[in-house]
């Protein structure tokens, strides 16, 4: 019993002797994929007339994109959506609002996905030219992605681990000790925010898609035994 008691005391004593640190790594990255969505709309008094108008508008949009250097392989299209339009008006006789059918609307979303960011940005900036032709469409702000996230994460994990070890060495030196073997290591938050932005970091991780230039960061929590 005495031996067992002494062993437990020794175990507790050793378990308290540890150096816990948080290592961090940051890297500026440039997006390598741009995704831009444009929705083409058309209306008509009948289903067929609405679809005919839509086909004309969709053809003009497709030709415009290809003429300005966006190949067909970089364009995908959603299924065509056709829906009834309604109009409400106040009926004096019945003293209530009455809903009547008011033709049909047709829409389809064109999605441009490309690694040629500058080319797509140029077309995005000029797309308003089509409004002069009377087309009804909406253009969303492009989204920017970095496609090599797995490689980036592995690279930064290595850097964060090295940073954690350096911090542990600084702490050990200040307490007249040395860093021994690693006891545990846990990856913290990996996130990407806009470069030079006021975007907040989040404990759940933030993945910015609105900025082309970004900053990636990762943390790692490590515990070392002193020697």
PDB file of C-alpha atoms in Angstrom:
ATOM      1  CA  UNK A   1       0.000   0.000   0.000  1.00  0.00           C
ATOM      2  CA  UNK A   2       2.857   2.360   0.858  1.00  0.00           C
ATOM      3  CA  UNK A   3       4.526   1.667  -2.486  1.00  0.00           C
ATOM      4  CA  UNK A   4       1.270   2.200  -4.366  1.00  0.00           C
ATOM      5  CA  UNK A   5       0.614   5.431  -2.471  1.00  0.00           C
ATOM      6  CA  UNK A   6       4.099   6.693  -3.268  1.00  0.00           C
ATOM      7  CA  UNK A   7       3.645   5.815  -6.937  1.00  0.00           C
ATOM      8  CA  UNK A   8       0.403   7.765  -7.163  1.00  0.00           C
ATOM      9  CA  UNK A   9       2.011  10.783  -5.520  1.00  0.00           C
ATOM     10  CA  UNK A  10       4.861  10.595  -7.977  1.00  0.00           C
ATOM     11  CA  UNK A  11       2.432  10.307 -10.908  1.00  0.00           C
ATOM     12  CA  UNK A  12       0.462  13.340  -9.729  1.00  0.00           C
ATOM     13  CA  UNK A  13       3.648  15.288  -9.265  1.00  0.00           C
ATOM     14  CA  UNK A  14       4.888  14.477 -12.766  1.00  0.00           C
ATOM     15  CA  UNK A  15       1.512  15.213 -14.376  1.00  0.00           C
ATOM     16  CA  UNK A  16       1.645  18.749 -13.063  1.00  0.00           C
ATOM     17  CA  UNK A  17       4.994  19.365 -14.732  1.00  0.00           C
ATOM     18  CA  UNK A  18       4.099  20.344 -18.266  1.00  0.00           C
ATOM     19  CA  UNK A  19       4.382  23.249 -20.685  1.00  0.00           C
ATOM     20  CA  UNK A  20       1.204  24.115 -22.588  1.00  0.00           C
ATOM     21  CA  UNK A  21       1.370  26.563 -25.490  1.00  0.00           C
ATOM     22  CA  UNK A  22      -0.637  27.695 -28.499  1.00  0.00           C
ATOM     23  CA  UNK A  23       1.185  27.908 -31.807  1.00  0.00           C
ATOM     24  CA  UNK A  24      -0.076  29.925 -34.761  1.00  0.00           C
ATOM     25  CA  UNK A  25       0.658  30.305 -38.455  1.00  0.00           C
ATOM     26  CA  UNK A  26      -0.626  32.847 -40.986  1.00  0.00           C
ATOM     27  CA  UNK A  27      -0.275  33.085 -44.750  1.00  0.00           C
ATOM     28  CA  UNK A  28      -1.525  35.484 -47.397  1.00  0.00           C
ATOM     29  CA  UNK A  29      -3.135  33.728 -50.360  1.00  0.00           C
ATOM     30  CA  UNK A  30      -4.679  34.735 -53.673  1.00  0.00           C
ATOM     31  CA  UNK A  31      -7.878  33.049 -54.831  1.00  0.00           C
ATOM     32  CA  UNK A  32      -7.525  30.782 -57.863  1.00  0.00           C
ATOM     33  CA  UNK A  33     -11.214  30.264 -58.690  1.00  0.00           C
ATOM     34  CA  UNK A  34     -13.961  32.775 -59.425  1.00  0.00           C
ATOM     35  CA  UNK A  35     -17.672  31.900 -59.472  1.00  0.00           C
ATOM     36  CA  UNK A  36     -20.116  34.390 -60.962  1.00  0.00           C
ATOM     37  CA  UNK A  37     -23.894  33.921 -61.221  1.00  0.00           C
ATOM     38  CA  UNK A  38     -26.239  35.711 -63.629  1.00  0.00           C
ATOM     39  CA  UNK A  39     -29.998  35.109 -63.654  1.00  0.00           C
ATOM     40  CA  UNK A  40     -31.893  35.781 -66.903  1.00  0.00           C
ATOM     41  CA  UNK A  41     -35.604  36.588 -66.625  1.00  0.00           C
ATOM     42  CA  UNK A  42     -38.454  36.898 -69.117  1.00  0.00           C
ATOM     43  CA  UNK A  43     -42.214  37.397 -68.971  1.00  0.00           C
ATOM     44  CA  UNK A  44     -45.198  36.737 -71.215  1.00  0.00           C
ATOM     45  CA  UNK A  45     -48.951  36.658 -71.168  1.00  0.00           C
ATOM     46  CA  UNK A  46     -48.922  32.920 -71.930  1.00  0.00           C
ATOM     47  CA  UNK A  47     -46.526  30.131 -71.013  1.00  0.00           C
ATOM     48  CA  UNK A  48     -45.331  29.730 -74.593  1.00  0.00           C
ATOM     49  CA  UNK A  49     -44.818  33.457 -75.189  1.00  0.00           C
ATOM     50  CA  UNK A  50     -42.879  33.794 -71.937  1.00  0.00           C
ATOM     51  CA  UNK A  51     -40.654  30.871 -72.869  1.00  0.00           C
ATOM     52  CA  UNK A  52     -40.071  32.302 -76.350  1.00  0.00           C
ATOM     53  CA  UNK A  53     -38.939  35.611 -74.847  1.00  0.00           C
ATOM     54  CA  UNK A  54     -36.720  33.748 -72.410  1.00  0.00           C
ATOM     55  CA  UNK A  55     -35.033  31.738 -75.176  1.00  0.00           C
ATOM     56  CA  UNK A  56     -34.161  34.984 -76.973  1.00  0.00           C
ATOM     57  CA  UNK A  57     -32.688  36.506 -73.794  1.00  0.00           C
ATOM     58  CA  UNK A  58     -30.765  33.348 -72.888  1.00  0.00           C
ATOM     59  CA  UNK A  59     -29.291  33.162 -76.378  1.00  0.00           C
ATOM     60  CA  UNK A  60     -28.147  36.791 -76.165  1.00  0.00           C
ATOM     61  CA  UNK A  61     -26.568  36.184 -72.749  1.00  0.00           C
ATOM     62  CA  UNK A  62     -24.738  33.062 -73.899  1.00  0.00           C
ATOM     63  CA  UNK A  63     -23.410  34.837 -76.994  1.00  0.00           C
ATOM     64  CA  UNK A  64     -22.349  37.854 -74.955  1.00  0.00           C
ATOM     65  CA  UNK A  65     -20.327  35.734 -72.516  1.00  0.00           C
ATOM     66  CA  UNK A  66     -18.643  33.724 -75.254  1.00  0.00           C
ATOM     67  CA  UNK A  67     -17.914  36.813 -77.366  1.00  0.00           C
ATOM     68  CA  UNK A  68     -16.138  38.351 -74.376  1.00  0.00           C
ATOM     69  CA  UNK A  69     -13.843  35.389 -73.880  1.00  0.00           C
ATOM     70  CA  UNK A  70     -15.727  33.055 -71.569  1.00  0.00           C
ATOM     71  CA  UNK A  71     -15.755  29.584 -73.179  1.00  0.00           C
ATOM     72  CA  UNK A  72     -18.814  27.369 -73.056  1.00  0.00           C
ATOM     73  CA  UNK A  73     -17.011  24.830 -70.829  1.00  0.00           C
ATOM     74  CA  UNK A  74     -16.859  27.450 -68.063  1.00  0.00           C
ATOM     75  CA  UNK A  75     -20.618  28.078 -68.161  1.00  0.00           C
ATOM     76  CA  UNK A  76     -23.213  25.894 -66.477  1.00  0.00           C
ATOM     77  CA  UNK A  77     -26.939  26.555 -66.439  1.00  0.00           C
ATOM     78  CA  UNK A  78     -29.596  25.646 -63.927  1.00  0.00           C
ATOM     79  CA  UNK A  79     -32.900  24.141 -64.941  1.00  0.00           C
ATOM     80  CA  UNK A  80     -35.425  26.604 -66.378  1.00  0.00           C
ATOM     81  CA  UNK A  81     -37.993  27.808 -63.853  1.00  0.00           C
ATOM     82  CA  UNK A  82     -41.475  28.691 -65.124  1.00  0.00           C
ATOM     83  CA  UNK A  83     -44.047  30.130 -62.748  1.00  0.00           C
ATOM     84  CA  UNK A  84     -47.386  31.906 -62.901  1.00  0.00           C
ATOM     85  CA  UNK A  85     -47.505  35.612 -62.166  1.00  0.00           C
ATOM     86  CA  UNK A  86     -50.348  37.082 -60.151  1.00  0.00           C
ATOM     87  CA  UNK A  87     -51.640  40.572 -59.493  1.00  0.00           C
ATOM     88  CA  UNK A  88     -53.726  41.808 -56.568  1.00  0.00           C
ATOM     89  CA  UNK A  89     -56.256  44.633 -56.875  1.00  0.00           C
ATOM     90  CA  UNK A  90     -58.986  46.094 -54.702  1.00  0.00           C
ATOM     91  CA  UNK A  91     -62.521  45.183 -55.787  1.00  0.00           C
ATOM     92  CA  UNK A  92     -64.965  47.893 -54.767  1.00  0.00           C
ATOM     93  CA  UNK A  93     -68.018  45.656 -55.230  1.00  0.00           C
ATOM     94  CA  UNK A  94     -66.820  42.895 -52.913  1.00  0.00           C
ATOM     95  CA  UNK A  95     -64.764  45.270 -50.761  1.00  0.00           C
ATOM     96  CA  UNK A  96     -61.754  42.980 -50.725  1.00  0.00           C
ATOM     97  CA  UNK A  97     -58.534  42.287 -52.589  1.00  0.00           C
ATOM     98  CA  UNK A  98     -58.834  39.921 -55.534  1.00  0.00           C
ATOM     99  CA  UNK A  99     -55.933  37.943 -56.983  1.00  0.00           C
ATOM    100  CA  UNK A 100     -55.837  37.405 -60.731  1.00  0.00           C
ATOM    101  CA  UNK A 101     -53.395  35.541 -62.948  1.00  0.00           C
ATOM    102  CA  UNK A 102     -51.076  37.910 -64.777  1.00  0.00           C
ATOM    103  CA  UNK A 103     -49.113  35.790 -67.225  1.00  0.00           C
ATOM    104  CA  UNK A 104     -45.942  33.767 -66.699  1.00  0.00           C
ATOM    105  CA  UNK A 105     -42.335  34.398 -65.746  1.00  0.00           C
ATOM    106  CA  UNK A 106     -39.331  32.303 -66.796  1.00  0.00           C
ATOM    107  CA  UNK A 107     -35.852  32.391 -65.297  1.00  0.00           C
ATOM    108  CA  UNK A 108     -32.562  30.528 -65.480  1.00  0.00           C
ATOM    109  CA  UNK A 109     -29.225  31.020 -63.707  1.00  0.00           C
ATOM    110  CA  UNK A 110     -25.949  31.033 -65.622  1.00  0.00           C
ATOM    111  CA  UNK A 111     -22.947  30.129 -63.441  1.00  0.00           C
ATOM    112  CA  UNK A 112     -19.461  31.028 -64.669  1.00  0.00           C
ATOM    113  CA  UNK A 113     -16.646  29.095 -62.946  1.00  0.00           C
ATOM    114  CA  UNK A 114     -13.130  29.923 -64.070  1.00  0.00           C
ATOM    115  CA  UNK A 115      -9.487  30.020 -63.037  1.00  0.00           C
ATOM    116  CA  UNK A 116      -9.016  33.097 -65.235  1.00  0.00           C
ATOM    117  CA  UNK A 117     -10.019  35.651 -62.626  1.00  0.00           C
ATOM    118  CA  UNK A 118      -9.077  38.853 -64.463  1.00  0.00           C
ATOM    119  CA  UNK A 119     -10.930  37.817 -67.614  1.00  0.00           C
ATOM    120  CA  UNK A 120     -14.157  37.086 -65.745  1.00  0.00           C
ATOM    121  CA  UNK A 121     -13.833  40.234 -63.640  1.00  0.00           C
ATOM    122  CA  UNK A 122     -13.594  42.276 -66.836  1.00  0.00           C
ATOM    123  CA  UNK A 123     -16.816  40.791 -68.209  1.00  0.00           C
ATOM    124  CA  UNK A 124     -18.559  41.251 -64.862  1.00  0.00           C
ATOM    125  CA  UNK A 125     -17.667  44.948 -64.864  1.00  0.00           C
ATOM    126  CA  UNK A 126     -19.124  45.424 -68.384  1.00  0.00           C
ATOM    127  CA  UNK A 127     -22.224  43.229 -68.116  1.00  0.00           C
ATOM    128  CA  UNK A 128     -24.433  46.302 -67.543  1.00  0.00           C
ATOM    129  CA  UNK A 129     -24.078  46.970 -71.281  1.00  0.00           C
ATOM    130  CA  UNK A 130     -26.812  44.385 -71.819  1.00  0.00           C
ATOM    131  CA  UNK A 131     -29.361  46.515 -69.984  1.00  0.00           C
ATOM    132  CA  UNK A 132     -29.357  48.811 -73.025  1.00  0.00           C
ATOM    133  CA  UNK A 133     -30.748  45.920 -75.087  1.00  0.00           C
ATOM    134  CA  UNK A 134     -33.801  45.710 -72.842  1.00  0.00           C
ATOM    135  CA  UNK A 135     -32.822  42.399 -71.245  1.00  0.00           C
ATOM    136  CA  UNK A 136     -34.090  41.572 -67.786  1.00  0.00           C
ATOM    137  CA  UNK A 137     -31.328  39.937 -65.757  1.00  0.00           C
ATOM    138  CA  UNK A 138     -29.553  40.174 -62.422  1.00  0.00           C
ATOM    139  CA  UNK A 139     -25.811  39.853 -61.885  1.00  0.00           C
ATOM    140  CA  UNK A 140     -24.457  38.735 -58.522  1.00  0.00           C
ATOM    141  CA  UNK A 141     -21.111  39.806 -57.108  1.00  0.00           C
ATOM    142  CA  UNK A 142     -18.441  37.186 -57.934  1.00  0.00           C
ATOM    143  CA  UNK A 143     -17.310  34.753 -55.252  1.00  0.00           C
ATOM    144  CA  UNK A 144     -13.633  33.892 -54.820  1.00  0.00           C
ATOM    145  CA  UNK A 145     -12.262  30.528 -53.700  1.00  0.00           C
ATOM    146  CA  UNK A 146      -8.888  28.949 -52.986  1.00  0.00           C
ATOM    147  CA  UNK A 147      -8.936  25.375 -54.251  1.00  0.00           C
ATOM    148  CA  UNK A 148      -5.755  24.010 -52.601  1.00  0.00           C
ATOM    149  CA  UNK A 149      -7.049  24.143 -49.035  1.00  0.00           C
ATOM    150  CA  UNK A 150      -5.853  20.669 -48.034  1.00  0.00           C
ATOM    151  CA  UNK A 151      -2.259  21.378 -49.087  1.00  0.00           C
ATOM    152  CA  UNK A 152      -2.434  24.791 -47.441  1.00  0.00           C
ATOM    153  CA  UNK A 153      -3.715  23.322 -44.176  1.00  0.00           C
ATOM    154  CA  UNK A 154      -0.922  20.732 -44.026  1.00  0.00           C
ATOM    155  CA  UNK A 155       1.733  23.375 -44.718  1.00  0.00           C
ATOM    156  CA  UNK A 156       0.367  25.693 -42.045  1.00  0.00           C
ATOM    157  CA  UNK A 157      -0.041  22.897 -39.488  1.00  0.00           C
ATOM    158  CA  UNK A 158       3.673  22.268 -39.822  1.00  0.00           C
ATOM    159  CA  UNK A 159       4.423  25.975 -39.330  1.00  0.00           C
ATOM    160  CA  UNK A 160       2.054  26.246 -36.351  1.00  0.00           C
ATOM    161  CA  UNK A 161       3.654  23.187 -34.719  1.00  0.00           C
ATOM    162  CA  UNK A 162       7.104  24.734 -35.136  1.00  0.00           C
ATOM    163  CA  UNK A 163       5.799  27.985 -33.648  1.00  0.00           C
ATOM    164  CA  UNK A 164       4.339  26.120 -30.665  1.00  0.00           C
ATOM    165  CA  UNK A 165       7.686  24.418 -30.028  1.00  0.00           C
ATOM    166  CA  UNK A 166       9.515  27.771 -30.183  1.00  0.00           C
ATOM    167  CA  UNK A 167       7.129  29.236 -27.630  1.00  0.00           C
ATOM    168  CA  UNK A 168       7.592  26.220 -25.369  1.00  0.00           C
ATOM    169  CA  UNK A 169      11.368  26.685 -25.582  1.00  0.00           C
ATOM    170  CA  UNK A 170      11.022  30.350 -24.590  1.00  0.00           C
ATOM    171  CA  UNK A 171       8.919  29.422 -21.564  1.00  0.00           C
ATOM    172  CA  UNK A 172      11.306  26.628 -20.569  1.00  0.00           C
ATOM    173  CA  UNK A 173      14.337  28.900 -20.872  1.00  0.00           C
ATOM    174  CA  UNK A 174      12.701  31.491 -18.638  1.00  0.00           C
ATOM    175  CA  UNK A 175      12.101  28.857 -15.968  1.00  0.00           C
ATOM    176  CA  UNK A 176      15.588  27.348 -16.269  1.00  0.00           C
ATOM    177  CA  UNK A 177      14.303  24.165 -17.886  1.00  0.00           C
ATOM    178  CA  UNK A 178      14.290  22.411 -21.249  1.00  0.00           C
ATOM    179  CA  UNK A 179      11.525  21.136 -23.505  1.00  0.00           C
ATOM    180  CA  UNK A 180      11.063  17.393 -23.491  1.00  0.00           C
ATOM    181  CA  UNK A 181       8.776  15.200 -25.550  1.00  0.00           C
ATOM    182  CA  UNK A 182       5.322  16.269 -26.706  1.00  0.00           C
ATOM    183  CA  UNK A 183       2.464  15.034 -24.521  1.00  0.00           C
ATOM    184  CA  UNK A 184      -0.518  16.096 -26.615  1.00  0.00           C
ATOM    185  CA  UNK A 185      -1.343  18.206 -29.648  1.00  0.00           C
ATOM    186  CA  UNK A 186      -4.714  19.460 -30.876  1.00  0.00           C
ATOM    187  CA  UNK A 187      -5.508  21.485 -33.972  1.00  0.00           C
ATOM    188  CA  UNK A 188      -7.450  24.656 -33.248  1.00  0.00           C
ATOM    189  CA  UNK A 189      -9.301  26.900 -35.686  1.00  0.00           C
ATOM    190  CA  UNK A 190      -8.443  27.035 -39.385  1.00  0.00           C
ATOM    191  CA  UNK A 191      -9.994  30.019 -41.091  1.00  0.00           C
ATOM    192  CA  UNK A 192      -9.689  32.408 -44.008  1.00  0.00           C
ATOM    193  CA  UNK A 193     -10.579  36.103 -43.880  1.00  0.00           C
ATOM    194  CA  UNK A 194     -10.228  38.958 -46.342  1.00  0.00           C
ATOM    195  CA  UNK A 195      -6.770  40.531 -46.447  1.00  0.00           C
ATOM    196  CA  UNK A 196      -6.645  43.923 -44.704  1.00  0.00           C
ATOM    197  CA  UNK A 197     -10.331  43.659 -43.860  1.00  0.00           C
ATOM    198  CA  UNK A 198     -12.102  44.244 -40.553  1.00  0.00           C
ATOM    199  CA  UNK A 199     -13.665  40.796 -40.756  1.00  0.00           C
ATOM    200  CA  UNK A 200     -13.945  39.160 -37.359  1.00  0.00           C
ATOM    201  CA  UNK A 201     -12.276  35.883 -36.539  1.00  0.00           C
ATOM    202  CA  UNK A 202     -14.615  33.182 -35.309  1.00  0.00           C
ATOM    203  CA  UNK A 203     -14.088  30.249 -32.995  1.00  0.00           C
ATOM    204  CA  UNK A 204     -16.105  28.196 -35.449  1.00  0.00           C
ATOM    205  CA  UNK A 205     -13.905  29.181 -38.380  1.00  0.00           C
ATOM    206  CA  UNK A 206     -14.545  31.753 -41.100  1.00  0.00           C
ATOM    207  CA  UNK A 207     -14.152  31.056 -44.817  1.00  0.00           C
ATOM    208  CA  UNK A 208     -14.209  34.288 -46.778  1.00  0.00           C
ATOM    209  CA  UNK A 209     -15.529  34.148 -50.365  1.00  0.00           C
ATOM    210  CA  UNK A 210     -15.996  37.861 -51.071  1.00  0.00           C
ATOM    211  CA  UNK A 211     -12.313  38.895 -51.334  1.00  0.00           C
ATOM    212  CA  UNK A 212      -9.775  37.783 -53.932  1.00  0.00           C
ATOM    213  CA  UNK A 213      -6.855  38.443 -51.597  1.00  0.00           C
ATOM    214  CA  UNK A 214      -7.161  36.550 -48.338  1.00  0.00           C
ATOM    215  CA  UNK A 215      -5.279  35.636 -45.186  1.00  0.00           C
ATOM    216  CA  UNK A 216      -5.347  32.091 -43.813  1.00  0.00           C
ATOM    217  CA  UNK A 217      -4.579  31.296 -40.198  1.00  0.00           C
ATOM    218  CA  UNK A 218      -4.449  28.183 -38.063  1.00  0.00           C
ATOM    219  CA  UNK A 219      -3.751  27.462 -34.416  1.00  0.00           C
ATOM    220  CA  UNK A 220      -2.484  24.386 -32.621  1.00  0.00           C
ATOM    221  CA  UNK A 221      -2.493  23.623 -28.893  1.00  0.00           C
ATOM    222  CA  UNK A 222       0.440  21.565 -27.718  1.00  0.00           C
ATOM    223  CA  UNK A 223       1.644  20.276 -24.349  1.00  0.00           C
ATOM    224  CA  UNK A 224       5.263  19.277 -23.724  1.00  0.00           C
ATOM    225  CA  UNK A 225       6.948  17.622 -20.778  1.00  0.00           C
ATOM    226  CA  UNK A 226       9.952  19.512 -19.354  1.00  0.00           C
ATOM    227  CA  UNK A 227      13.323  17.864 -18.865  1.00  0.00           C
TER     228      UNK A 227
END
